[in-house]
Amino acid sequence: MTDDWQRTWHAVRSVLGSKWAFHVVRALSEREQGFNDLRRSLGGVSAKTLSERLRELRCLNFVEKEVHATSPPTTTYRLTDHGTSLAAIMSDVESLVEPVECPDGDCPVPAEIAPECVCSNSVEGAAESTCDL
């Protein structure tokens, strides 16, 4: 068995696992947007991080960039056909995910999403549960 699939999945995880990558794809699935509009719609992402995610997503052919010859120049970002396919898959996955209550504390969900799932033996202030599965 070759390890080509492993390289592919590592690359996918490397880019799509980056904070804000899925957020960018989801936001652009709703409409094309300029950089500042996209940043405002995401709320909380820094300009540097957004710029990095857009560049990575462009390199993977999920997002395309159009620069308009205005003064000052403006930029519009939109999903490519490839990006639209990814957004559809993400939408399907999103429809399957439903945060649930974890009464016994055995739930590896980040505390900010489901604070009721944090175990009593977790480190105070930790972002995720430290329960043994």
PDB file of C-alpha atoms in Angstrom:
ATOM      1  CA  MET A   1       0.000   0.000   0.000  1.00  0.00           C
ATOM      2  CA  THR A   2       1.348   3.432  -0.907  1.00  0.00           C
ATOM      3  CA  ASP A   3       1.285   6.326   1.472  1.00  0.00           C
ATOM      4  CA  ASP A   4      -0.053   8.818  -1.116  1.00  0.00           C
ATOM      5  CA  TRP A   5      -3.411   8.947   0.642  1.00  0.00           C
ATOM      6  CA  GLN A   6      -1.618   9.786   3.885  1.00  0.00           C
ATOM      7  CA  ARG A   7       0.175  12.743   2.290  1.00  0.00           C
ATOM      8  CA  THR A   8      -3.139  13.927   0.859  1.00  0.00           C
ATOM      9  CA  TRP A   9      -4.935  13.673   4.192  1.00  0.00           C
ATOM     10  CA  HIS A  10      -2.076  15.381   6.028  1.00  0.00           C
ATOM     11  CA  ALA A  11      -2.293  18.252   3.532  1.00  0.00           C
ATOM     12  CA  VAL A  12      -6.077  18.431   3.928  1.00  0.00           C
ATOM     13  CA  ARG A  13      -5.766  18.430   7.717  1.00  0.00           C
ATOM     14  CA  SER A  14      -2.967  20.970   7.608  1.00  0.00           C
ATOM     15  CA  VAL A  15      -5.007  23.524   5.693  1.00  0.00           C
ATOM     16  CA  LEU A  16      -8.608  22.766   6.554  1.00  0.00           C
ATOM     17  CA  GLY A  17      -7.725  22.053  10.163  1.00  0.00           C
ATOM     18  CA  SER A  18      -6.410  25.578  10.523  1.00  0.00           C
ATOM     19  CA  LYS A  19      -8.515  27.870  12.621  1.00  0.00           C
ATOM     20  CA  TRP A  20     -10.977  29.866  10.489  1.00  0.00           C
ATOM     21  CA  ALA A  21     -10.574  27.794   7.284  1.00  0.00           C
ATOM     22  CA  PHE A  22     -14.031  26.229   7.489  1.00  0.00           C
ATOM     23  CA  HIS A  23     -15.498  29.546   8.602  1.00  0.00           C
ATOM     24  CA  VAL A  24     -14.154  31.228   5.464  1.00  0.00           C
ATOM     25  CA  VAL A  25     -15.560  28.508   3.201  1.00  0.00           C
ATOM     26  CA  ARG A  26     -18.940  28.673   4.931  1.00  0.00           C
ATOM     27  CA  ALA A  27     -19.119  32.469   4.723  1.00  0.00           C
ATOM     28  CA  LEU A  28     -18.178  32.467   1.042  1.00  0.00           C
ATOM     29  CA  SER A  29     -20.756  29.752   0.353  1.00  0.00           C
ATOM     30  CA  GLU A  30     -23.414  32.337   1.217  1.00  0.00           C
ATOM     31  CA  ARG A  31     -22.060  35.052  -1.119  1.00  0.00           C
ATOM     32  CA  GLU A  32     -18.868  36.428  -2.610  1.00  0.00           C
ATOM     33  CA  GLN A  33     -17.301  39.048  -0.389  1.00  0.00           C
ATOM     34  CA  GLY A  34     -14.533  41.578  -0.221  1.00  0.00           C
ATOM     35  CA  PHE A  35     -11.766  41.132   2.341  1.00  0.00           C
ATOM     36  CA  ASN A  36     -13.142  43.622   4.885  1.00  0.00           C
ATOM     37  CA  ASP A  37     -16.743  42.404   4.503  1.00  0.00           C
ATOM     38  CA  LEU A  38     -15.553  38.832   4.998  1.00  0.00           C
ATOM     39  CA  ARG A  39     -13.555  39.818   8.072  1.00  0.00           C
ATOM     40  CA  ARG A  40     -16.571  41.612   9.568  1.00  0.00           C
ATOM     41  CA  SER A  41     -18.913  38.716   8.787  1.00  0.00           C
ATOM     42  CA  LEU A  42     -16.593  36.251  10.533  1.00  0.00           C
ATOM     43  CA  GLY A  43     -16.106  38.432  13.601  1.00  0.00           C
ATOM     44  CA  GLY A  44     -12.955  37.876  15.625  1.00  0.00           C
ATOM     45  CA  VAL A  45     -10.501  36.838  12.918  1.00  0.00           C
ATOM     46  CA  SER A  46      -7.408  39.014  12.534  1.00  0.00           C
ATOM     47  CA  ALA A  47      -6.514  40.464   9.141  1.00  0.00           C
ATOM     48  CA  LYS A  48      -3.269  38.466   9.141  1.00  0.00           C
ATOM     49  CA  THR A  49      -5.011  35.149   9.857  1.00  0.00           C
ATOM     50  CA  LEU A  50      -7.749  35.799   7.312  1.00  0.00           C
ATOM     51  CA  SER A  51      -5.143  36.665   4.693  1.00  0.00           C
ATOM     52  CA  GLU A  52      -3.272  33.410   5.444  1.00  0.00           C
ATOM     53  CA  ARG A  53      -6.442  31.287   5.255  1.00  0.00           C
ATOM     54  CA  LEU A  54      -7.509  32.901   1.980  1.00  0.00           C
ATOM     55  CA  ARG A  55      -4.066  32.273   0.481  1.00  0.00           C
ATOM     56  CA  GLU A  56      -4.116  28.618   1.608  1.00  0.00           C
ATOM     57  CA  LEU A  57      -7.630  28.086   0.291  1.00  0.00           C
ATOM     58  CA  ARG A  58      -6.641  29.689  -3.023  1.00  0.00           C
ATOM     59  CA  CYS A  59      -3.632  27.344  -3.277  1.00  0.00           C
ATOM     60  CA  LEU A  60      -5.999  24.387  -2.874  1.00  0.00           C
ATOM     61  CA  ASN A  61      -8.342  25.830  -5.525  1.00  0.00           C
ATOM     62  CA  PHE A  62     -11.242  26.279  -3.105  1.00  0.00           C
ATOM     63  CA  VAL A  63     -11.291  30.095  -3.333  1.00  0.00           C
ATOM     64  CA  GLU A  64     -10.577  32.527  -6.126  1.00  0.00           C
ATOM     65  CA  LYS A  65      -9.638  36.165  -5.865  1.00  0.00           C
ATOM     66  CA  GLU A  66     -10.607  38.955  -8.242  1.00  0.00           C
ATOM     67  CA  VAL A  67      -8.899  42.335  -8.015  1.00  0.00           C
ATOM     68  CA  HIS A  68     -10.960  45.243  -9.339  1.00  0.00           C
ATOM     69  CA  ALA A  69      -9.215  48.239 -10.920  1.00  0.00           C
ATOM     70  CA  THR A  70     -10.733  50.842  -8.646  1.00  0.00           C
ATOM     71  CA  SER A  71      -9.045  53.530  -6.629  1.00  0.00           C
ATOM     72  CA  PRO A  72      -8.068  52.142  -4.195  1.00  0.00           C
ATOM     73  CA  PRO A  73      -8.114  48.629  -5.665  1.00  0.00           C
ATOM     74  CA  THR A  74     -10.793  46.344  -4.236  1.00  0.00           C
ATOM     75  CA  THR A  75     -10.757  42.578  -4.007  1.00  0.00           C
ATOM     76  CA  THR A  76     -13.572  40.061  -4.174  1.00  0.00           C
ATOM     77  CA  TYR A  77     -13.297  36.470  -2.978  1.00  0.00           C
ATOM     78  CA  ARG A  78     -15.603  33.672  -4.086  1.00  0.00           C
ATOM     79  CA  LEU A  79     -15.673  29.904  -3.992  1.00  0.00           C
ATOM     80  CA  THR A  80     -14.516  27.984  -7.035  1.00  0.00           C
ATOM     81  CA  ASP A  81     -16.539  24.992  -8.233  1.00  0.00           C
ATOM     82  CA  HIS A  82     -14.179  22.915  -6.096  1.00  0.00           C
ATOM     83  CA  GLY A  83     -14.914  25.162  -3.099  1.00  0.00           C
ATOM     84  CA  THR A  84     -18.646  24.965  -3.724  1.00  0.00           C
ATOM     85  CA  SER A  85     -18.387  21.159  -3.628  1.00  0.00           C
ATOM     86  CA  LEU A  86     -16.498  21.378  -0.331  1.00  0.00           C
ATOM     87  CA  ALA A  87     -19.117  23.758   1.099  1.00  0.00           C
ATOM     88  CA  ALA A  88     -21.881  21.293   0.161  1.00  0.00           C
ATOM     89  CA  ILE A  89     -20.051  18.482   1.959  1.00  0.00           C
ATOM     90  CA  MET A  90     -19.494  20.738   4.966  1.00  0.00           C
ATOM     91  CA  SER A  91     -23.205  21.577   4.996  1.00  0.00           C
ATOM     92  CA  ASP A  92     -24.045  17.877   5.048  1.00  0.00           C
ATOM     93  CA  VAL A  93     -21.646  17.318   7.960  1.00  0.00           C
ATOM     94  CA  GLU A  94     -23.001  20.383   9.758  1.00  0.00           C
ATOM     95  CA  SER A  95     -26.505  18.944   9.549  1.00  0.00           C
ATOM     96  CA  LEU A  96     -25.273  15.788  11.323  1.00  0.00           C
ATOM     97  CA  VAL A  97     -23.579  17.552  14.220  1.00  0.00           C
ATOM     98  CA  GLU A  98     -25.767  18.380  17.166  1.00  0.00           C
ATOM     99  CA  PRO A  99     -24.176  19.288  20.495  1.00  0.00           C
ATOM    100  CA  VAL A 100     -25.711  17.098  23.167  1.00  0.00           C
ATOM    101  CA  GLU A 101     -25.665  17.149  26.923  1.00  0.00           C
ATOM    102  CA  CYS A 102     -23.046  14.884  28.455  1.00  0.00           C
ATOM    103  CA  PRO A 103     -24.349  14.257  31.970  1.00  0.00           C
ATOM    104  CA  ASP A 104     -21.523  11.893  32.931  1.00  0.00           C
ATOM    105  CA  GLY A 105     -18.839  14.308  31.719  1.00  0.00           C
ATOM    106  CA  ASP A 106     -17.507  11.814  29.177  1.00  0.00           C
ATOM    107  CA  CYS A 107     -17.667  14.163  26.212  1.00  0.00           C
ATOM    108  CA  PRO A 108     -14.556  15.446  24.380  1.00  0.00           C
ATOM    109  CA  VAL A 109     -16.299  18.614  23.187  1.00  0.00           C
ATOM    110  CA  PRO A 110     -14.551  21.972  23.709  1.00  0.00           C
ATOM    111  CA  ALA A 111     -15.831  23.591  26.888  1.00  0.00           C
ATOM    112  CA  GLU A 112     -16.831  26.810  25.122  1.00  0.00           C
ATOM    113  CA  ILE A 113     -19.253  24.821  22.927  1.00  0.00           C
ATOM    114  CA  ALA A 114     -20.714  22.595  25.628  1.00  0.00           C
ATOM    115  CA  PRO A 115     -19.597  23.743  29.093  1.00  0.00           C
ATOM    116  CA  GLU A 116     -21.770  21.081  30.699  1.00  0.00           C
ATOM    117  CA  CYS A 117     -19.481  18.434  29.181  1.00  0.00           C
ATOM    118  CA  VAL A 118     -16.342  19.458  31.062  1.00  0.00           C
ATOM    119  CA  CYS A 119     -15.331  16.793  33.566  1.00  0.00           C
ATOM    120  CA  SER A 120     -14.759  17.490  37.210  1.00  0.00           C
ATOM    121  CA  ASN A 121     -11.148  16.303  36.854  1.00  0.00           C
ATOM    122  CA  SER A 122     -10.378  18.700  33.989  1.00  0.00           C
ATOM    123  CA  VAL A 123      -7.766  21.364  34.376  1.00  0.00           C
ATOM    124  CA  GLU A 124      -9.403  24.656  35.246  1.00  0.00           C
ATOM    125  CA  GLY A 125      -9.431  26.957  32.235  1.00  0.00           C
ATOM    126  CA  ALA A 126      -8.541  24.171  29.798  1.00  0.00           C
ATOM    127  CA  ALA A 127     -10.260  24.447  26.434  1.00  0.00           C
ATOM    128  CA  GLU A 128     -11.146  20.775  26.204  1.00  0.00           C
ATOM    129  CA  SER A 129     -12.200  18.014  28.538  1.00  0.00           C
ATOM    130  CA  THR A 130      -9.443  15.849  29.921  1.00  0.00           C
ATOM    131  CA  CYS A 131     -11.651  12.827  30.559  1.00  0.00           C
ATOM    132  CA  ASP A 132     -10.408   9.406  29.619  1.00  0.00           C
ATOM    133  CA  LEU A 133     -12.467   7.885  26.847  1.00  0.00           C
TER     134      LEU A 133
END
